[in-house]
Amino acid sequence: MKISGLEKFSMVDFGEKICATVFTPSCNFACPFCHNGDLALNKNIALISEEDVFEYLSQRKKLLDAVVISGGEPTLQADLPSFLTKIKKLGYVIKLDTNGSNPYVLKKLVCDGLVDFVAMDVKNSLTAYPVTVGKPDADLNAVKESVDFLLSDAVDYEFRTTLVAEFHDEKNITETADWLKGAKIIFLQQFVEKDTCIRAGLHPVPVETAMRYAQILKRTIKTVKLRGY
């Protein structure tokens, strides 16, 4: 499997679990606010070997609780199931970060017991999705299918939305609340501009506005939390 990075130790990527995070290159979205721009667009990415990753994970079995698979979009990797199977054999809990664009892969990984937790980015309301992900032809049916699957509680999950002033407003948030009705949790994440973002000049949503958005989402979603604010 193509691996573009390994964060060897994290206490913030998977709740209270101590984890390592594996990054995969390439994404089928091009969200302007993505802070892993080079990774998502697969520009000048140096790869590391599976052998190096598994050597580290094998040595740290008593120190780490979990492995997070992030990207890019991990479900684009054809070897992902076999990679996760090897991680499972080491006894780790696995969290998958995904944009939800590959519901078939998502369902298969969950049904095969290869993923214990899914964090899905819900980029915006469906009407604003194409511009938010930088893809006019984005497959919204695929995204909706992934959301419906997670809402069925087939696996533990969280939704998360990175708030960007240029893309999110009260109308979008209200539509998102209607769409995600019944969800158990969503995180509203603060956007932080970095040199690695796909597009420069974007702005975070102020905390007061984020809190107002949270109140809108709480009408239909059990738990709404701010992250990074």
One Martini backbone bead per residue (centre of mass of N, CA, C, O) as a GRO file, in nm:
protein
  229
    1MET     BB    1   0.099   0.034   0.018
    2LYS     BB    2   0.056   0.368   0.014
    3ILE     BB    3   0.290   0.570   0.206
    4SER     BB    4   0.339   0.917   0.334
    5GLY     BB    5   0.307   0.861   0.657
    6LEU     BB    6   0.425   0.877   1.019
    7GLU     BB    7   0.274   0.909   1.326
    8LYS     BB    8   0.403   0.776   1.618
    9PHE     BB    9   0.253   0.996   1.820
   10SER     BB   10  -0.081   1.021   1.970
   11MET     BB   11  -0.350   1.208   2.176
   12VAL     BB   12  -0.572   1.341   1.934
   13ASP     BB   13  -0.685   1.127   1.700
   14PHE     BB   14  -0.832   0.913   1.939
   15GLY     BB   15  -0.906   1.047   2.179
   16GLU     BB   16  -0.756   0.868   2.453
   17LYS     BB   17  -0.581   0.733   2.258
   18ILE     BB   18  -0.288   0.580   2.178
   19CYS     BB   19  -0.131   0.668   1.864
   20ALA     BB   20  -0.094   0.595   1.527
   21THR     BB   21  -0.039   0.764   1.203
   22VAL     BB   22  -0.151   0.692   0.878
   23PHE     BB   23  -0.057   0.807   0.552
   24THR     BB   24  -0.221   0.873   0.246
   25PRO     BB   25  -0.227   0.929  -0.082
   26SER     BB   26  -0.459   1.096  -0.220
   27CYS     BB   27  -0.758   1.253  -0.372
   28ASN     BB   28  -1.102   1.303  -0.492
   29PHE     BB   29  -1.060   1.570  -0.360
   30ALA     BB   30  -1.033   1.963  -0.347
   31CYS     BB   31  -1.019   2.117  -0.086
   32PRO     BB   32  -0.923   2.436  -0.035
   33PHE     BB   33  -0.872   2.384   0.299
   34CYS     BB   34  -0.664   2.183   0.276
   35HIS     BB   35  -0.365   2.103   0.474
   36ASN     BB   36  -0.291   1.849   0.257
   37GLY     BB   37  -0.232   1.928  -0.043
   38ASP     BB   38   0.002   1.751  -0.149
   39LEU     BB   39  -0.129   1.487  -0.065
   40ALA     BB   40  -0.399   1.510  -0.220
   41LEU     BB   41  -0.236   1.582  -0.506
   42ASN     BB   42   0.033   1.426  -0.527
   43LYS     BB   43   0.291   1.615  -0.444
   44ASN     BB   44   0.598   1.538  -0.378
   45ILE     BB   45   0.583   1.233  -0.261
   46ALA     BB   46   0.713   1.047  -0.009
   47LEU     BB   47   0.769   0.715   0.051
   48ILE     BB   48   0.689   0.445   0.263
   49SER     BB   49   0.719   0.145   0.404
   50GLU     BB   50   0.557  -0.117   0.537
   51GLU     BB   51   0.791  -0.235   0.695
   52ASP     BB   52   0.843   0.015   0.871
   53VAL     BB   53   0.567   0.027   1.003
   54PHE     BB   54   0.560  -0.269   1.124
   55GLU     BB   55   0.810  -0.243   1.292
   56TYR     BB   56   0.699  -0.024   1.478
   57LEU     BB   57   0.430  -0.161   1.570
   58SER     BB   58   0.566  -0.411   1.695
   59GLN     BB   59   0.742  -0.246   1.911
   60ARG     BB   60   0.456  -0.080   2.027
   61LYS     BB   61   0.226  -0.265   2.156
   62LYS     BB   62   0.259  -0.158   2.472
   63LEU     BB   63   0.212   0.171   2.396
   64LEU     BB   64  -0.021   0.123   2.197
   65ASP     BB   65  -0.373   0.120   2.099
   66ALA     BB   66  -0.364   0.258   1.801
   67VAL     BB   67  -0.475   0.310   1.453
   68VAL     BB   68  -0.459   0.563   1.209
   69ILE     BB   69  -0.632   0.627   0.900
   70SER     BB   70  -0.519   0.856   0.658
   71GLY     BB   71  -0.491   1.171   0.462
   72GLY     BB   72  -0.628   1.179   0.225
   73GLU     BB   73  -0.782   0.874   0.077
   74PRO     BB   74  -0.777   0.551   0.182
   75THR     BB   75  -1.005   0.408  -0.011
   76LEU     BB   76  -0.810   0.421  -0.275
   77GLN     BB   77  -0.664   0.175  -0.158
   78ALA     BB   78  -0.641  -0.150  -0.256
   79ASP     BB   79  -0.459  -0.251   0.010
   80LEU     BB   80  -0.615  -0.186   0.273
   81PRO     BB   81  -0.728  -0.456   0.383
   82SER     BB   82  -0.451  -0.598   0.422
   83PHE     BB   83  -0.331  -0.384   0.606
   84LEU     BB   84  -0.546  -0.407   0.835
   85THR     BB   85  -0.507  -0.705   0.895
   86LYS     BB   86  -0.217  -0.672   1.007
   87ILE     BB   87  -0.293  -0.482   1.237
   88LYS     BB   88  -0.492  -0.671   1.381
   89LYS     BB   89  -0.277  -0.898   1.442
   90LEU     BB   90  -0.143  -0.690   1.660
   91GLY     BB   91  -0.408  -0.564   1.832
   92TYR     BB   92  -0.541  -0.320   1.706
   93VAL     BB   93  -0.707  -0.036   1.692
   94ILE     BB   94  -0.926   0.117   1.435
   95LYS     BB   95  -0.910   0.422   1.252
   96LEU     BB   96  -1.112   0.598   1.007
   97ASP     BB   97  -1.047   0.837   0.764
   98THR     BB   98  -1.318   1.000   0.575
   99ASN     BB   99  -1.525   1.124   0.291
  100GLY     BB  100  -1.743   0.900   0.180
  101SER     BB  101  -1.691   0.814  -0.143
  102ASN     BB  102  -1.670   0.483  -0.048
  103PRO     BB  103  -1.910   0.282   0.058
  104TYR     BB  104  -1.821  -0.003  -0.014
  105VAL     BB  105  -1.556  -0.001   0.141
  106LEU     BB  106  -1.661   0.082   0.413
  107LYS     BB  107  -1.853  -0.159   0.458
  108LYS     BB  108  -1.644  -0.386   0.425
  109LEU     BB  109  -1.457  -0.310   0.659
  110VAL     BB  110  -1.671  -0.332   0.879
  111CYS     BB  111  -1.786  -0.623   0.818
  112ASP     BB  112  -1.477  -0.743   0.851
  113GLY     BB  113  -1.346  -0.602   1.116
  114LEU     BB  114  -1.124  -0.352   1.034
  115VAL     BB  115  -1.315  -0.136   1.184
  116ASP     BB  116  -1.395   0.064   1.486
  117PHE     BB  117  -1.369   0.363   1.358
  118VAL     BB  118  -1.541   0.657   1.221
  119ALA     BB  119  -1.428   0.951   1.041
  120MET     BB  120  -1.646   1.184   0.889
  121ASP     BB  121  -1.651   1.415   0.641
  122VAL     BB  122  -1.870   1.691   0.645
  123LYS     BB  123  -1.844   1.956   0.441
  124ASN     BB  124  -2.163   2.005   0.385
  125SER     BB  125  -2.408   2.072   0.226
  126LEU     BB  126  -2.532   1.941  -0.058
  127THR     BB  127  -2.550   2.211  -0.222
  128ALA     BB  128  -2.228   2.282  -0.134
  129TYR     BB  129  -2.034   2.048  -0.200
  130PRO     BB  130  -1.885   2.094  -0.472
  131VAL     BB  131  -1.738   2.361  -0.388
  132THR     BB  132  -1.608   2.250  -0.122
  133VAL     BB  133  -1.450   2.000  -0.286
  134GLY     BB  134  -1.369   2.092  -0.587
  135LYS     BB  135  -1.630   1.920  -0.733
  136PRO     BB  136  -1.881   1.936  -0.961
  137ASP     BB  137  -1.892   1.591  -0.985
  138ALA     BB  138  -1.977   1.500  -0.723
  139ASP     BB  139  -2.078   1.210  -0.542
  140LEU     BB  140  -2.355   1.235  -0.347
  141ASN     BB  141  -2.462   0.946  -0.319
  142ALA     BB  142  -2.214   0.833  -0.179
  143VAL     BB  143  -2.218   1.015   0.066
  144LYS     BB  144  -2.506   0.941   0.160
  145GLU     BB  145  -2.449   0.639   0.202
  146SER     BB  146  -2.240   0.675   0.427
  147VAL     BB  147  -2.419   0.823   0.623
  148ASP     BB  148  -2.639   0.606   0.649
  149PHE     BB  149  -2.454   0.388   0.759
  150LEU     BB  150  -2.371   0.538   1.019
  151LEU     BB  151  -2.667   0.587   1.123
  152SER     BB  152  -2.702   0.264   1.175
  153ASP     BB  153  -2.469   0.168   1.378
  154ALA     BB  154  -2.237  -0.032   1.260
  155VAL     BB  155  -2.044   0.191   1.384
  156ASP     BB  156  -1.837   0.380   1.527
  157TYR     BB  157  -1.875   0.750   1.528
  158GLU     BB  158  -1.798   1.058   1.339
  159PHE     BB  159  -1.861   1.381   1.268
  160ARG     BB  160  -1.709   1.645   1.050
  161THR     BB  161  -1.661   2.012   1.037
  162THR     BB  162  -1.494   2.253   0.856
  163LEU     BB  163  -1.485   2.589   0.918
  164VAL     BB  164  -1.556   2.826   0.649
  165ALA     BB  165  -1.642   3.136   0.560
  166GLU     BB  166  -1.664   3.084   0.237
  167PHE     BB  167  -1.873   2.808   0.287
  168HIS     BB  168  -2.023   2.891   0.560
  169ASP     BB  169  -2.364   2.903   0.671
  170GLU     BB  170  -2.674   2.898   0.804
  171LYS     BB  171  -2.803   2.744   0.572
  172ASN     BB  172  -2.606   2.506   0.559
  173ILE     BB  173  -2.643   2.416   0.854
  174THR     BB  174  -2.945   2.360   0.841
  175GLU     BB  175  -2.925   2.144   0.618
  176THR     BB  176  -2.738   1.957   0.779
  177ALA     BB  177  -2.932   1.901   1.011
  178ASP     BB  178  -3.143   1.759   0.836
  179TRP     BB  179  -2.958   1.536   0.720
  180LEU     BB  180  -2.834   1.444   1.028
  181LYS     BB  181  -3.066   1.324   1.157
  182GLY     BB  182  -2.975   1.135   1.452
  183ALA     BB  183  -2.710   1.194   1.520
  184LYS     BB  184  -2.468   1.168   1.780
  185ILE     BB  185  -2.212   1.326   1.632
  186ILE     BB  186  -2.042   1.653   1.603
  187PHE     BB  187  -1.769   1.835   1.468
  188LEU     BB  188  -1.649   2.169   1.493
  189GLN     BB  189  -1.390   2.293   1.302
  190GLN     BB  190  -1.111   2.475   1.296
  191PHE     BB  191  -0.968   2.680   1.079
  192VAL     BB  192  -0.621   2.660   0.952
  193GLU     BB  193  -0.395   2.838   0.805
  194LYS     BB  194  -0.172   2.716   0.547
  195ASP     BB  195   0.075   2.663   0.314
  196THR     BB  196  -0.068   2.369   0.238
  197CYS     BB  197  -0.299   2.479   0.115
  198ILE     BB  198  -0.471   2.487  -0.174
  199ARG     BB  199  -0.592   2.766  -0.067
  200ALA     BB  200  -0.560   3.093  -0.031
  201GLY     BB  201  -0.735   3.324   0.190
  202LEU     BB  202  -0.877   3.188   0.412
  203HIS     BB  203  -1.133   3.165   0.678
  204PRO     BB  204  -1.238   3.158   0.981
  205VAL     BB  205  -1.474   3.094   1.214
  206PRO     BB  206  -1.601   3.237   1.458
  207VAL     BB  207  -1.688   3.137   1.768
  208GLU     BB  208  -1.971   3.264   1.777
  209THR     BB  209  -2.066   3.126   1.514
  210ALA     BB  210  -2.009   2.833   1.593
  211MET     BB  211  -2.210   2.836   1.831
  212ARG     BB  212  -2.459   2.887   1.656
  213TYR     BB  213  -2.433   2.635   1.483
  214ALA     BB  214  -2.453   2.435   1.717
  215GLN     BB  215  -2.749   2.502   1.790
  216ILE     BB  216  -2.868   2.407   1.524
  217LEU     BB  217  -2.764   2.107   1.539
  218LYS     BB  218  -2.905   2.035   1.820
  219ARG     BB  219  -3.193   1.981   1.699
  220THR     BB  220  -3.077   1.681   1.559
  221ILE     BB  221  -2.818   1.646   1.745
  222LYS     BB  222  -2.701   1.527   2.030
  223THR     BB  223  -2.384   1.601   1.968
  224VAL     BB  224  -2.201   1.917   1.995
  225LYS     BB  225  -1.867   2.013   1.900
  226LEU     BB  226  -1.579   2.185   1.953
  227ARG     BB  227  -1.270   2.214   1.752
  228GLY     BB  228  -1.002   2.440   1.828
  229TYR     BB  229  -1.153   2.679   2.011
   0.00000   0.00000   0.00000
